[in-house]
Each structure stands twice: as structure tokens, then as C-alpha cells.
């Protein structure tokens, strides 16, 4: 019988995630069909040629590093400054890029520090309540405090907890008033659990029980996220009329993706939990949930796994995307990018094409396991069924200053077992993807009509 692993099972990513930041660029989009060529290996690996060597060293248990991370970051940044795009969907080595999108190396290597998928999802919610954010931030800062060894780390955690408790006490009335009327009872209940959990965390710190801090922090941040979701009153905008009849996810949903891993003695089967954000990408997320309900991905192999991305979704046969049986044509969806400060996403154009070079995307490529749509190199509105998960170090390709944000539709993040994405290989099989929550937020589900 296969066993489903958990996040603490051995994974080679422990080394590769820390020491193998990879930026791949070519044309303006991800490959969909041929899967044998990695443009990264031809163009960027020579810039940081010690990566492969270091990765093998770490897998063998050695902690030596034969390169300077700063030097490698600069190499990547300088190379990325010469081009703008990503591997095209045809993966042609002859694909090229147009005008540079990066203007300042210092910006590239000093992006925002938020790279936790849970935090990114919380900040992406369409709410404006300062009081709850002032509770959220010190609780998230506990992660950094725990990186400090010994007593100093726990002292820092204690300060975080006290700050969060103080903010909660001072801002409770503002938080409650920010709850949507239809969700107020649930929100108040979650707030009560948060208050009680805060006291428990304080006791954990006083008892100097360091191992119990992180699990309790995760629990409290879940309550914070629940409260924040209960502040969202309905769907925040109207989808453009031309896309209104497509499957739309008006809210959030979560799926579990079970993958059968081949030829890996340390990893047999893994379930990845993925949160899909329809608040910021309703067309993209709705299209994916609709395909999941059709069982489109069940039994499909991983088709690209090169240390930069994991990619799948290219069906057998000549088609490069999902053929809608009701039309017998490929169903395509538009490029969909939500920008911080905007009330609705931009459709059909990259932020670069719109001249928004410094705009901050609501769903940035800032977390390991960021999930997005592949598309044709020169056609913004050509995404269909091919999806990819990014494996990256966000400090080297930070949000708002990399070659991905604003060019690809991000619509979710892997929130559990994401570390094991780097262990997937071409040929590993997606046994199933199942919607585990939020299916009620899917409107216009085509799978119910066409079967």
C-alpha cells in the first residue's frame, strides 16, 4: 500500500530550495508542448555554474557552499536585466525577448520579505481593516523570531505575542465592526478562539516550550485568516461582460492534489494542498476548478520538472489545451492580473504592456509553489489547461521586480507539502485532484452542462 507523506519526511528540497535560486527567461511565456529543452540550462546555469555542484554536496550531507549567494544573485539579476520573458510554450531555443523590464539591480535583490503562502493569501483578501492587520503582522513575525537560537528567540516571540495581544485588545471593536453582517456570528466566534489561543501561546512562551510555539502560531493565524475572510462582503467586482459566462470562482476554494512519485525511495505518494484565489483571479481559478471537476488532470503525468518549475496540463494528442466538448474547440482564458490598489483585475495585457512597470500584483510570484497558467509566447489570452508551480527563492526574484509578475496569471498557492514539489519528476502521475472546500463559489460550471 502506498503511504501519503507529510511535510517532515525527507526531501532533497531542503538543499535545493536554499541554494538553487533559478530564473529562467526566454520569450514571454511558458512552454506547453515539447518538454525536452530547458533554456535555463543553456543560458543561466553558466552564470551560476556552481549550483549543480553545491546541490549534490548538500544532498550528501555536507554543508559547504562553494559560491557567494550575493555574487550569484548579481549574476542572475544582470542576466535578467538583459531580457524580459520566460520560456515560450514551444520551448524553442530560438525564442527571444523584447525590451528590458528591469531597471534597477538594487530593486531586484531587495524585494518584499513576505514569501509565506498563507500570509500572501491573507494580504490578498479584498479588505481594508487596519486593526486586524495589526494583529496579523506580529503573529507572522514569530516565524522570524524563531530563527534566533536559544533564549533570545523566545524573548522575541514573547514581544510578538504581547504586541499582537495588545493590538487585539485595542482594535477588537474595529475588527468586529468590519465583519460582513452575514458572517458576523462566525467572525466573532473565530475572534474568541483567537483571544483564547493568544493566552495559550503566552503561557507556552512563559513555560519556554519552544517546540510548541510554531504549531500554536499556525493555529492562531488560521483564526486571523478566518476573521479576515468574514470581512469580505460578497464578491468585490464585476467580471467583464465578455468573460461573465465562463466558469468563475467568486471567492476561494481549496483542492488536494495526490501525486504518485516514481523512482524515489524516500517519497512514494504526496498530497499537495492548494488554495485557489477567485477574489483576485476569478476567471483563471474558475477555469481550473471546472477542469478539476471534469477530472481533466486525473491520471496526467508531470510534463516538466527542471528545478525552476513543475508543469502539467498538456493533454494527449495535437491539442495544447482543453477541448470543450460542447464546442469541439480549445477553451482559452484571458491573462488576468490583479494589481494592489485596483478594484478589479486587468485583462488581456501584461502590466509591462500597460506601462505599469512598478505596479504590485496582489498575487505575486513570491512563494515557493506559486501556481499560475502557462500560455503562448506572443498571445496573452491563450491559456487553457496548462499550469505550473514555481520553485524559486523570492529574495533573488522579488515581487514587483522579477520577470514573472504581471506577465502570468497567478491564481493560487500550495500551502501544504509545497517543499516536495522539487522532488517531482517528469513522468510522475497526478492520481487525482479533488476540490475539498469552496466548490459553492464556482458559478457557470460547464462540467454540469457538458458532462
XYZ file of C-alpha atoms in Angstrom:
451
model
C 0.000 0.000 0.000
C 1.242 3.473 -0.817
C 1.871 5.844 2.008
C 0.996 9.525 1.988
C 3.916 11.560 3.268
C 3.814 14.608 5.487
C 5.950 17.728 5.476
C 8.582 16.315 7.823
C 9.510 13.405 5.534
C 12.968 13.610 3.956
C 13.150 15.758 0.850
C 16.097 16.878 -1.240
C 14.484 20.314 -1.439
C 15.993 21.232 1.903
C 19.181 21.828 -0.013
C 17.894 22.924 -3.394
C 15.414 25.454 -2.079
C 18.079 27.298 -0.115
C 20.880 27.063 -2.607
C 19.409 26.752 -6.082
C 17.659 30.017 -6.999
C 16.842 29.683 -10.668
C 15.486 32.282 -13.016
C 14.625 31.078 -16.497
C 13.952 33.535 -19.275
C 13.064 33.212 -22.920
C 10.433 34.928 -24.979
C 7.497 35.803 -22.770
C 5.782 32.635 -21.665
C 5.980 29.046 -20.503
C 6.304 26.042 -22.770
C 3.332 23.773 -23.263
C 4.182 21.043 -25.742
C 7.777 19.824 -26.287
C 9.309 19.189 -22.895
C 12.883 18.219 -23.635
C 14.593 21.609 -23.695
C 15.478 23.755 -20.725
C 16.515 27.238 -21.758
C 17.750 27.826 -18.221
C 20.449 25.184 -18.652
C 21.779 26.884 -21.802
C 21.667 30.484 -20.682
C 21.613 30.902 -16.912
C 23.387 27.885 -15.473
C 26.793 29.093 -16.764
C 26.219 32.294 -14.788
C 25.989 30.266 -11.591
C 27.816 27.125 -12.606
C 28.494 26.068 -9.031
C 24.821 25.458 -8.284
C 24.730 21.889 -9.522
C 27.881 21.029 -7.627
C 26.622 22.589 -4.418
C 23.249 20.860 -4.735
C 24.944 17.453 -4.891
C 27.166 18.273 -1.946
C 24.212 19.149 0.225
C 22.315 16.022 -0.761
C 25.301 14.050 0.524
C 25.022 15.737 3.883
C 27.769 18.344 3.541
C 27.049 21.944 4.407
C 29.815 23.591 2.413
C 28.945 26.321 -0.093
C 31.333 26.899 -2.939
C 29.828 30.179 -4.124
C 28.697 33.523 -2.802
C 24.925 33.898 -2.733
C 25.285 37.628 -3.292
C 27.549 37.043 -6.293
C 25.096 34.603 -7.769
C 22.163 36.950 -7.154
C 24.002 39.671 -9.020
C 24.771 37.304 -11.902
C 21.121 36.331 -12.170
C 19.973 39.924 -11.884
C 22.378 41.196 -14.522
C 21.371 38.443 -16.906
C 17.664 39.037 -16.246
C 18.185 42.729 -16.884
C 19.056 41.953 -20.494
C 15.872 40.121 -21.292
C 12.226 40.215 -20.254
C 10.499 36.951 -20.908
C 10.097 33.370 -19.909
C 10.387 30.056 -21.755
C 7.790 30.053 -24.519
C 5.125 27.420 -24.736
C 7.001 25.814 -27.608
C 10.234 25.740 -25.573
C 12.165 26.773 -28.667
C 15.805 27.661 -28.032
C 15.402 30.323 -30.710
C 12.751 32.253 -28.798
C 13.770 35.717 -27.741
C 12.701 38.702 -25.658
C 11.984 42.319 -26.329
C 12.762 45.400 -24.265
C 14.208 45.108 -20.751
C 11.681 45.277 -17.944
C 14.191 45.627 -15.123
C 15.696 48.988 -14.437
C 17.476 48.731 -11.130
C 19.587 45.852 -9.844
C 19.202 47.016 -6.254
C 15.432 46.683 -6.579
C 15.746 43.157 -7.941
C 17.665 41.808 -4.978
C 15.794 43.628 -2.199
C 12.125 42.794 -2.630
C 9.410 42.481 -0.014
C 10.116 39.762 2.533
C 6.663 38.133 2.530
C 7.024 34.703 0.969
C 4.782 32.557 3.158
C 1.809 31.448 1.029
C -0.612 31.769 3.932
C 0.462 35.345 4.586
C 0.238 36.218 0.898
C -3.291 34.847 0.770
C -4.312 36.795 3.859
C -2.940 40.061 2.490
C -4.609 39.385 -0.865
C -8.102 39.424 0.637
C -10.191 42.400 -0.545
C -10.486 44.036 2.875
C -9.313 47.276 4.419
C -9.213 46.843 8.175
C -6.083 48.190 9.825
C -6.922 46.736 13.230
C -6.870 43.105 12.127
C -3.682 43.626 10.112
C -2.002 44.957 13.257
C -2.852 41.665 14.957
C -1.760 39.595 11.977
C 1.702 41.044 11.446
C 3.312 40.362 14.855
C 1.911 36.827 14.775
C 3.562 36.288 11.397
C 6.784 37.845 12.701
C 7.067 34.937 15.132
C 8.492 32.912 12.237
C 11.500 35.215 12.040
C 11.838 35.304 15.826
C 12.099 31.515 15.942
C 15.098 31.668 13.639
C 17.038 33.167 16.534
C 18.540 30.436 18.695
C 18.091 29.999 22.415
C 16.595 32.384 24.924
C 16.818 35.419 22.670
C 14.482 33.794 20.191
C 11.837 33.102 22.813
C 12.195 36.617 24.187
C 11.498 37.946 20.731
C 8.480 35.638 20.374
C 7.178 36.949 23.686
C 7.376 40.510 22.377
C 5.498 39.445 19.244
C 2.746 37.844 21.308
C 2.391 40.828 23.598
C 2.179 43.182 20.633
C -0.476 41.032 18.953
C -2.463 40.758 22.196
C -2.299 44.497 22.744
C -3.414 45.184 19.172
C -6.281 42.735 19.521
C -7.471 44.315 22.744
C -7.267 47.841 21.363
C -8.755 47.050 17.982
C -11.395 44.451 18.818
C -14.359 46.774 18.300
C -12.971 47.909 14.930
C -12.442 44.306 13.893
C -15.995 43.321 14.816
C -17.447 46.344 13.028
C -15.523 45.298 9.913
C -17.212 41.890 9.724
C -19.780 41.341 6.990
C -23.242 41.235 8.526
C -23.996 37.796 7.108
C -20.774 36.396 8.561
C -20.629 38.274 11.843
C -21.503 35.354 14.125
C -18.784 33.170 12.636
C -16.304 36.022 12.726
C -16.966 36.755 16.393
C -16.562 33.052 17.195
C -13.201 32.963 15.397
C -12.167 36.116 17.238
C -12.960 34.488 20.573
C -10.853 31.470 19.631
C -8.047 33.832 18.664
C -8.183 35.565 22.049
C -8.110 32.270 23.936
C -5.296 30.955 21.734
C -3.265 34.092 22.334
C -3.367 33.441 26.086
C -2.319 29.839 25.471
C 0.601 30.997 23.339
C 1.666 33.399 26.044
C 1.718 30.517 28.512
C 3.729 28.390 26.086
C 6.343 31.123 25.888
C 6.434 31.557 29.648
C 6.970 27.803 30.006
C 9.849 28.137 27.486
C 8.314 25.402 25.353
C 9.930 26.386 22.092
C 8.681 23.362 20.114
C 5.052 24.250 20.827
C 5.298 27.812 19.516
C 5.113 27.206 15.753
C 2.059 24.876 15.845
C 0.168 27.346 18.024
C 1.215 30.231 15.776
C -0.175 28.361 12.765
C -3.455 27.815 14.591
C -3.768 31.487 15.534
C -3.015 32.675 12.021
C -5.750 30.369 10.766
C -8.177 32.154 13.091
C -6.906 35.505 11.819
C -7.474 34.371 8.243
C -10.994 33.196 9.124
C -11.807 36.582 10.659
C -10.442 38.382 7.622
C -12.429 36.230 5.197
C -15.534 37.010 7.234
C -14.913 40.686 6.455
C -15.420 40.103 2.729
C -18.986 41.094 1.919
C -19.931 39.416 -1.341
C -17.824 39.407 -4.497
C -15.916 42.701 -4.816
C -16.261 43.485 -8.554
C -17.987 42.659 -11.822
C -16.126 40.427 -14.260
C -16.042 41.978 -17.774
C -19.063 41.004 -19.822
C -17.098 39.002 -22.388
C -15.934 36.609 -19.644
C -19.046 36.629 -17.488
C -20.485 33.393 -18.882
C -17.273 31.406 -18.316
C -16.740 29.261 -15.199
C -15.890 31.772 -12.455
C -14.659 31.225 -8.916
C -16.251 34.033 -6.911
C -14.351 33.521 -3.704
C -11.825 30.909 -2.663
C -11.593 27.161 -2.962
C -9.084 24.517 -1.959
C -8.002 21.334 -3.697
C -5.911 18.333 -2.726
C -3.638 17.032 -5.478
C -2.410 13.473 -4.961
C 0.743 12.623 -6.911
C 2.272 9.180 -7.333
C 6.044 9.578 -7.271
C 8.188 7.121 -9.222
C 11.749 6.001 -8.568
C 12.149 7.789 -5.250
C 12.770 5.567 -2.216
C 12.045 8.456 0.137
C 8.781 9.594 -1.438
C 6.025 7.344 -2.720
C 2.892 9.431 -2.713
C 2.269 13.001 -1.741
C -0.824 15.159 -1.306
C -0.394 18.849 -2.066
C -2.976 21.212 -0.576
C -3.614 24.190 -2.835
C -5.669 27.310 -2.078
C -7.197 28.947 -5.159
C -7.944 32.669 -5.035
C -11.004 33.663 -7.016
C -11.156 37.074 -5.380
C -8.188 38.140 -7.477
C -8.357 35.703 -10.405
C -11.980 34.542 -10.800
C -11.724 33.544 -14.472
C -8.424 31.687 -14.099
C -9.352 29.925 -10.869
C -12.851 29.158 -12.151
C -11.450 27.565 -15.292
C -9.167 25.353 -13.201
C -11.867 24.254 -10.747
C -14.139 23.424 -13.680
C -11.406 21.259 -15.201
C -10.772 19.591 -11.842
C -14.455 18.693 -11.617
C -14.214 17.201 -15.097
C -11.309 15.018 -13.826
C -9.227 16.514 -16.618
C -5.955 16.228 -14.669
C -6.559 12.815 -13.101
C -4.022 10.320 -14.435
C -1.970 13.020 -16.179
C 1.806 12.962 -15.880
C 4.090 15.741 -14.707
C 5.412 17.068 -18.018
C 8.173 19.417 -16.920
C 10.298 19.388 -13.783
C 13.591 21.202 -14.216
C 14.265 22.778 -10.837
C 12.660 26.022 -11.982
C 9.057 24.963 -12.487
C 6.856 21.894 -12.240
C 4.359 21.862 -15.094
C 1.471 19.772 -16.412
C -1.853 20.107 -18.221
C -0.969 19.330 -21.853
C -3.464 16.647 -22.956
C -2.565 13.801 -25.281
C -2.932 14.486 -28.976
C -2.330 17.611 -31.063
C -4.328 19.968 -28.825
C -2.329 22.088 -26.406
C -5.236 22.708 -24.069
C -8.706 21.615 -23.015
C -11.103 20.866 -25.872
C -14.593 21.836 -24.749
C -16.875 19.004 -25.938
C -19.775 21.430 -26.352
C -17.856 23.479 -28.939
C -15.157 20.999 -30.011
C -12.709 23.887 -29.744
C -9.925 24.729 -27.306
C -11.231 26.732 -24.392
C -8.907 29.643 -23.714
C -8.962 32.203 -20.947
C -7.558 35.722 -20.753
C -4.471 36.917 -18.964
C -5.813 38.115 -15.611
C -3.702 40.283 -13.299
C -4.940 41.996 -10.129
C -2.876 44.979 -9.013
C -2.701 46.320 -5.487
C -4.906 49.380 -5.179
C -7.161 48.447 -8.118
C -10.769 47.342 -7.674
C -10.709 44.747 -10.472
C -8.073 42.806 -12.440
C -6.569 43.886 -15.724
C -7.450 41.555 -18.591
C -5.711 40.720 -21.830
C -2.498 42.702 -21.350
C 0.663 42.325 -19.323
C 1.498 45.057 -16.851
C 4.503 45.855 -18.995
C 2.231 46.409 -21.994
C 0.068 48.652 -19.825
C 3.112 50.663 -18.768
C 2.671 49.656 -15.117
C 6.300 48.723 -14.536
C 6.256 49.209 -10.763
C 2.739 48.009 -10.028
C 2.479 45.474 -7.202
C 0.483 42.365 -8.052
C -1.966 41.108 -5.451
C -0.859 37.509 -6.037
C 2.903 37.767 -6.536
C 5.380 35.083 -7.528
C 6.860 35.372 -4.076
C 6.211 31.946 -2.566
C 7.688 28.561 -3.315
C 4.841 26.742 -5.068
C 3.147 29.786 -6.594
C 0.586 28.405 -9.072
C -0.014 30.056 -12.439
C -1.136 29.484 -16.035
C 1.140 28.743 -18.964
C 0.337 30.484 -22.252
C 1.618 31.023 -25.778
C 4.661 33.209 -26.145
C 3.109 36.066 -28.104
C -0.569 35.696 -27.168
C -1.673 36.979 -23.776
C -5.110 35.343 -23.934
C -4.040 31.820 -24.865
C -4.019 29.996 -21.510
C -6.204 26.905 -21.359
C -5.315 23.956 -19.152
C -1.546 24.001 -18.697
C -0.477 25.012 -15.212
C 2.847 25.405 -13.453
C 4.227 25.796 -9.956
C 7.265 27.973 -9.479
C 10.256 26.761 -7.479
C 12.250 29.827 -6.526
C 13.990 31.939 -3.926
C 11.958 35.107 -3.617
C 14.847 37.219 -2.338
C 16.540 36.848 -5.723
C 13.444 37.387 -7.844
C 11.272 39.541 -5.579
C 7.732 40.555 -6.249
C 7.384 43.640 -8.464
C 10.964 43.353 -9.737
C 11.148 39.989 -11.476
C 10.326 38.653 -14.920
C 7.127 36.856 -13.914
C 4.847 39.222 -12.003
C 2.446 40.962 -14.307
C 3.065 38.540 -17.189
C 1.343 35.387 -15.932
C -1.954 34.770 -14.194
C -1.304 33.595 -10.649
C -4.375 32.025 -9.092
C -3.227 30.121 -6.031
C -0.513 28.788 -3.769
C 0.474 25.358 -2.497
C 0.058 25.711 1.273
C 0.882 22.187 2.481
C 3.729 19.900 1.388
C 4.990 22.511 -1.076
C 8.583 21.571 -0.266
C 8.064 18.250 -2.019
C 7.313 19.893 -5.347
C 11.036 19.906 -6.039
C 11.100 16.118 -5.714
C 8.634 15.637 -8.582
C 9.973 14.413 -11.910
C 8.727 14.117 -15.453
C 6.575 11.006 -15.561
C 5.267 11.197 -12.009
C 1.495 10.827 -12.131
C -1.265 13.024 -10.765
C -3.575 10.364 -9.387
C -6.323 12.851 -8.595
C -7.168 16.456 -7.866
C -10.184 16.927 -5.639
C -11.982 20.074 -4.508
C -12.149 19.908 -0.720
C -13.748 23.292 0.004
C -15.263 26.271 -1.764
C -16.991 24.471 -4.638
C -20.099 26.527 -3.859
C -18.169 29.586 -5.062
C -17.967 28.225 -8.617
C -20.540 29.795 -10.929
C -21.329 28.808 -14.542
C -19.826 25.328 -14.076
C -19.557 23.940 -17.594
C -18.886 20.416 -16.332
C -22.530 20.181 -15.214
C -23.758 21.162 -18.655
C -21.414 19.222 -20.952
C -20.538 16.372 -18.609
